[in-house]
Amino acid sequence: MLIVLPPSEGKTRPQAGPPLDLAALSSPRLTRTREQLLNALVRLSTTKRAAEVLGLGPQQADDIVRNARLREEPTAPAIEVYTGVLYGELDWSGLDEDARERGRSSLAIASALFGLVRPHDLIPAYRMSGSVTLPRLGTVASRWKPVLPAALVDLADGELVLDLRSGTYVALGQAPAGSVTMRVLTEKDGKRSIVSHSNKATKGRIVRRLLTEGVEAKDAESLADALRDLGWTVEASGPARLDVVLR
């Protein structure tokens, strides 16, 4: 099973590590697009328009400075660079080696800059969301749509894909046919809604349990059964979406 995670806007800057080597990243069919986007982001980040185009405020000025020197910035494994609620609950460093080995083979992380990365891919901390429109290149989505779906097919290698990306990152490239998506619904007083923090935290906990328990699923039904066995309330919401209900 391939689990596709969303990225995080915030990232932990590596304190040491080799400079970025695009040729060493997984999914080499994405290298050309990565190079185009990297060049455009570095170039943009040396201009006065960077904050406006990237949607950043004065408190993110240091991020723009780092963007401008991304080729020289230190790198670390992607799973250590991405932060936020989902990654905090996944708690990669707290997993045992067996679970981390499963994660290295079954996790992929969506990225506006790199398209997809695996946990072990060495990347720098960068700042660019999937909704950005870059000068001369256009939208990030327009660059990834022609190439990202095939990369996802390659990584899935015929296995089930659990696609946990947000809408912004799904727009970069559709997952293979038969992939499963997931919503986390919080139920209160009989009404259900998506609460951002609970949604991200629960997905992080679910991924952690899937890795620690070594869960494999071939379709939405078997995945739902596995999650129920692990204690979650799960409902099918169509043939390719599961709803996890928190009460």
Short mmCIF file of C-alpha atoms in Angstrom, two decimals:
data_model
loop_
_atom_site.label_atom_id
_atom_site.label_comp_id
_atom_site.label_asym_id
_atom_site.label_seq_id
_atom_site.Cartn_x
_atom_site.Cartn_y
_atom_site.Cartn_z
CA MET A 1 0.00 0.00 0.00
CA LEU A 2 1.21 3.49 -0.90
CA ILE A 3 0.22 6.30 1.49
CA VAL A 4 0.47 9.81 0.03
CA LEU A 5 0.80 12.54 2.66
CA PRO A 6 0.24 16.28 2.29
CA PRO A 7 3.24 18.53 2.91
CA SER A 8 3.36 21.15 5.65
CA GLU A 9 3.72 24.87 5.07
CA GLY A 10 6.09 25.11 8.01
CA LYS A 11 9.32 23.17 7.84
CA THR A 12 12.32 22.50 10.05
CA ARG A 13 15.48 23.91 8.51
CA PRO A 14 18.29 21.34 8.62
CA GLN A 15 21.28 22.58 10.59
CA ALA A 16 23.73 20.52 8.56
CA GLY A 17 23.70 18.33 5.51
CA PRO A 18 24.76 18.20 1.88
CA PRO A 19 23.37 20.68 -0.67
CA LEU A 20 20.37 19.72 -2.77
CA ASP A 21 21.01 17.14 -5.48
CA LEU A 22 17.93 16.87 -7.68
CA ALA A 23 19.37 13.91 -9.56
CA ALA A 24 19.52 11.91 -6.33
CA LEU A 25 15.82 12.29 -5.50
CA SER A 26 13.37 9.45 -6.09
CA SER A 27 10.98 9.56 -9.08
CA PRO A 28 13.56 10.74 -11.63
CA ARG A 29 10.86 11.35 -14.23
CA LEU A 30 10.09 14.51 -12.19
CA THR A 31 13.62 15.92 -12.37
CA ARG A 32 13.04 18.28 -15.30
CA THR A 33 9.96 19.88 -13.71
CA ARG A 34 11.74 20.09 -10.36
CA GLU A 35 14.59 21.95 -12.06
CA GLN A 36 12.19 24.40 -13.74
CA LEU A 37 10.33 25.16 -10.52
CA LEU A 38 13.50 25.42 -8.46
CA ASN A 39 15.02 27.91 -10.90
CA ALA A 40 11.84 29.97 -10.94
CA LEU A 41 11.49 29.98 -7.13
CA VAL A 42 15.13 30.95 -6.56
CA ARG A 43 14.88 33.71 -9.15
CA LEU A 44 11.58 35.03 -7.73
CA SER A 45 12.98 35.02 -4.18
CA THR A 46 15.64 37.57 -5.13
CA THR A 47 12.98 40.11 -6.16
CA LYS A 48 10.72 42.50 -4.27
CA ARG A 49 7.66 40.62 -5.54
CA ALA A 50 8.51 37.40 -3.72
CA ALA A 51 6.39 37.95 -0.62
CA GLU A 52 3.34 38.95 -2.64
CA VAL A 53 3.59 36.07 -5.13
CA LEU A 54 4.26 33.47 -2.43
CA GLY A 55 1.60 34.86 -0.11
CA LEU A 56 4.02 35.46 2.75
CA GLY A 57 4.05 38.17 5.41
CA PRO A 58 6.88 40.08 7.10
CA GLN A 59 7.37 37.27 9.63
CA GLN A 60 8.35 34.93 6.79
CA ALA A 61 11.10 37.19 5.42
CA ASP A 62 13.76 34.66 6.45
CA ASP A 63 11.99 31.99 4.40
CA ILE A 64 12.36 34.11 1.29
CA VAL A 65 16.06 34.61 1.99
CA ARG A 66 16.49 30.84 2.29
CA ASN A 67 14.48 30.29 -0.90
CA ALA A 68 16.96 32.45 -2.77
CA ARG A 69 19.81 30.11 -1.84
CA LEU A 70 18.03 26.76 -1.96
CA ARG A 71 20.80 25.18 -4.01
CA GLU A 72 23.27 25.84 -1.20
CA GLU A 73 21.00 25.24 1.80
CA PRO A 74 21.65 22.10 3.93
CA THR A 75 19.33 19.15 3.37
CA ALA A 76 17.89 16.40 5.56
CA PRO A 77 15.47 13.49 5.02
CA ALA A 78 12.11 14.89 3.93
CA ILE A 79 10.27 13.17 6.78
CA GLU A 80 12.37 15.27 9.20
CA VAL A 81 11.95 18.54 7.30
CA TYR A 82 8.13 18.60 7.16
CA THR A 83 6.47 19.60 10.41
CA GLY A 84 2.95 20.43 11.57
CA VAL A 85 0.12 18.60 13.28
CA LEU A 86 0.02 15.51 11.05
CA TYR A 87 3.78 14.97 11.25
CA GLY A 88 3.77 15.60 14.99
CA GLU A 89 1.23 12.81 15.51
CA LEU A 90 3.03 10.52 13.08
CA ASP A 91 6.13 11.03 15.27
CA TRP A 92 8.62 9.47 12.86
CA SER A 93 11.52 9.62 15.33
CA GLY A 94 9.46 7.68 17.89
CA LEU A 95 8.75 4.75 15.56
CA ASP A 96 10.78 1.58 15.90
CA GLU A 97 13.06 0.56 13.05
CA ASP A 98 10.60 -1.95 11.59
CA ALA A 99 7.90 0.72 11.34
CA ARG A 100 10.32 3.24 9.84
CA GLU A 101 11.39 0.67 7.25
CA ARG A 102 7.74 0.18 6.31
CA GLY A 103 7.40 3.95 6.07
CA ARG A 104 10.39 4.28 3.76
CA SER A 105 8.77 1.90 1.31
CA SER A 106 5.11 2.90 1.69
CA LEU A 107 5.08 6.69 2.28
CA ALA A 108 5.29 9.48 -0.27
CA ILE A 109 4.92 13.18 0.47
CA ALA A 110 3.35 15.68 -1.92
CA SER A 111 5.39 18.80 -2.62
CA ALA A 112 4.75 21.93 -4.66
CA LEU A 113 8.47 22.19 -5.40
CA PHE A 114 9.48 18.54 -5.81
CA GLY A 115 6.17 16.93 -6.83
CA LEU A 116 6.63 13.84 -4.67
CA VAL A 117 9.37 12.84 -2.27
CA ARG A 118 10.00 9.71 -0.25
CA PRO A 119 10.85 9.91 3.48
CA HIS A 120 14.57 9.38 2.84
CA ASP A 121 14.91 11.98 0.05
CA LEU A 122 17.25 14.79 1.12
CA ILE A 123 15.61 18.20 0.72
CA PRO A 124 16.10 21.71 2.14
CA ALA A 125 13.43 23.70 3.94
CA TYR A 126 11.60 25.81 1.34
CA ARG A 127 8.51 27.98 1.22
CA MET A 128 6.08 27.60 -1.68
CA SER A 129 2.53 26.29 -1.63
CA GLY A 130 0.72 24.36 -4.32
CA SER A 131 -1.54 27.31 -5.12
CA VAL A 132 1.28 29.65 -6.22
CA THR A 133 1.53 31.15 -9.71
CA LEU A 134 5.16 31.69 -10.68
CA PRO A 135 6.30 34.41 -13.09
CA ARG A 136 6.80 33.04 -16.61
CA LEU A 137 5.95 29.47 -15.56
CA GLY A 138 2.32 29.91 -14.53
CA THR A 139 0.61 27.91 -11.83
CA VAL A 140 2.44 25.17 -9.98
CA ALA A 141 -0.44 22.82 -10.83
CA SER A 142 -0.05 23.42 -14.57
CA ARG A 143 3.56 22.21 -14.34
CA TRP A 144 2.83 19.08 -12.35
CA LYS A 145 -0.37 17.82 -13.99
CA PRO A 146 1.36 16.42 -17.10
CA VAL A 147 3.94 14.39 -15.15
CA LEU A 148 2.80 13.69 -11.59
CA PRO A 149 0.05 11.09 -12.27
CA ALA A 150 2.56 8.78 -13.99
CA ALA A 151 4.97 9.17 -11.07
CA LEU A 152 2.21 8.13 -8.67
CA VAL A 153 1.48 5.08 -10.81
CA ASP A 154 5.17 4.18 -10.70
CA LEU A 155 5.33 4.46 -6.92
CA ALA A 156 2.09 2.54 -6.34
CA ASP A 157 3.29 -0.32 -8.55
CA GLY A 158 -0.20 -1.79 -8.69
CA GLU A 159 -0.90 -1.55 -4.97
CA LEU A 160 -3.69 0.37 -3.25
CA VAL A 161 -3.07 4.11 -2.81
CA LEU A 162 -4.37 5.90 0.29
CA ASP A 163 -4.38 9.53 -0.81
CA LEU A 164 -4.37 11.88 2.20
CA ARG A 165 -3.49 15.02 0.25
CA SER A 166 -5.56 18.19 0.57
CA GLY A 167 -7.43 19.52 -2.46
CA THR A 168 -4.61 21.91 -3.36
CA TYR A 169 -2.18 19.02 -3.76
CA VAL A 170 -4.63 16.61 -5.38
CA ALA A 171 -4.90 19.31 -8.06
CA LEU A 172 -1.20 18.81 -8.87
CA GLY A 173 -1.93 15.32 -10.20
CA GLN A 174 -4.62 12.71 -9.73
CA ALA A 175 -3.82 9.45 -7.96
CA PRO A 176 -4.32 6.19 -9.88
CA ALA A 177 -7.79 4.78 -10.44
CA GLY A 178 -8.99 2.83 -7.43
CA SER A 179 -7.19 5.05 -4.92
CA VAL A 180 -8.89 5.70 -1.59
CA THR A 181 -9.34 9.12 0.01
CA MET A 182 -10.23 9.81 3.63
CA ARG A 183 -12.20 12.42 5.53
CA VAL A 184 -12.11 12.88 9.29
CA LEU A 185 -15.47 14.09 10.58
CA THR A 186 -16.06 15.39 14.10
CA GLU A 187 -19.59 14.67 15.31
CA LYS A 188 -21.13 16.93 17.95
CA ASP A 189 -24.81 17.15 18.86
CA GLY A 190 -25.65 14.99 15.86
CA LYS A 191 -23.89 17.26 13.38
CA ARG A 192 -20.70 16.39 11.53
CA SER A 193 -18.01 18.77 10.34
CA ILE A 194 -14.37 18.76 9.33
CA VAL A 195 -12.23 20.39 12.01
CA SER A 196 -8.80 21.16 10.55
CA HIS A 197 -6.72 20.29 13.62
CA SER A 198 -8.60 17.06 14.33
CA ASN A 199 -8.47 16.10 10.67
CA LYS A 200 -4.69 16.45 10.47
CA ALA A 201 -4.00 14.95 13.89
CA THR A 202 -6.18 11.90 13.28
CA LYS A 203 -4.61 11.23 9.89
CA GLY A 204 -1.18 11.37 11.53
CA ARG A 205 -2.28 8.88 14.20
CA ILE A 206 -3.80 6.58 11.60
CA VAL A 207 -0.64 6.53 9.49
CA ARG A 208 1.42 5.83 12.59
CA ARG A 209 -0.75 2.83 13.49
CA LEU A 210 -0.73 1.53 9.92
CA LEU A 211 3.07 1.55 10.04
CA THR A 212 3.46 0.10 13.53
CA GLU A 213 0.93 -2.67 12.87
CA GLY A 214 2.20 -3.42 9.37
CA VAL A 215 -1.28 -3.09 7.88
CA GLU A 216 -1.66 -3.99 4.21
CA ALA A 217 -4.92 -3.49 2.35
CA LYS A 218 -5.91 -4.25 -1.21
CA ASP A 219 -9.03 -2.07 -1.42
CA ALA A 220 -11.20 0.41 0.49
CA GLU A 221 -13.20 -2.33 2.19
CA SER A 222 -10.20 -4.17 3.61
CA LEU A 223 -8.64 -0.87 4.71
CA ALA A 224 -11.86 0.12 6.49
CA ASP A 225 -11.95 -3.25 8.25
CA ALA A 226 -8.33 -2.83 9.37
CA LEU A 227 -9.02 0.64 10.75
CA ARG A 228 -12.07 -0.64 12.64
CA ASP A 229 -9.92 -3.39 14.14
CA LEU A 230 -7.56 -0.63 15.34
CA GLY A 231 -10.44 1.13 17.11
CA TRP A 232 -11.68 3.79 14.69
CA THR A 233 -15.26 4.35 13.61
CA VAL A 234 -15.16 4.14 9.81
CA GLU A 235 -17.94 4.51 7.27
CA ALA A 236 -17.75 4.05 3.51
CA SER A 237 -18.71 7.21 1.67
CA GLY A 238 -18.77 5.92 -1.87
CA PRO A 239 -16.53 3.26 -3.39
CA ALA A 240 -13.31 5.25 -3.01
CA ARG A 241 -13.70 7.34 0.15
CA LEU A 242 -13.70 6.49 3.82
CA ASP A 243 -15.08 8.68 6.58
CA VAL A 244 -13.45 8.39 10.00
CA VAL A 245 -15.95 9.68 12.56
CA LEU A 246 -14.81 11.20 15.86
CA ARG A 247 -17.43 11.48 18.55
#
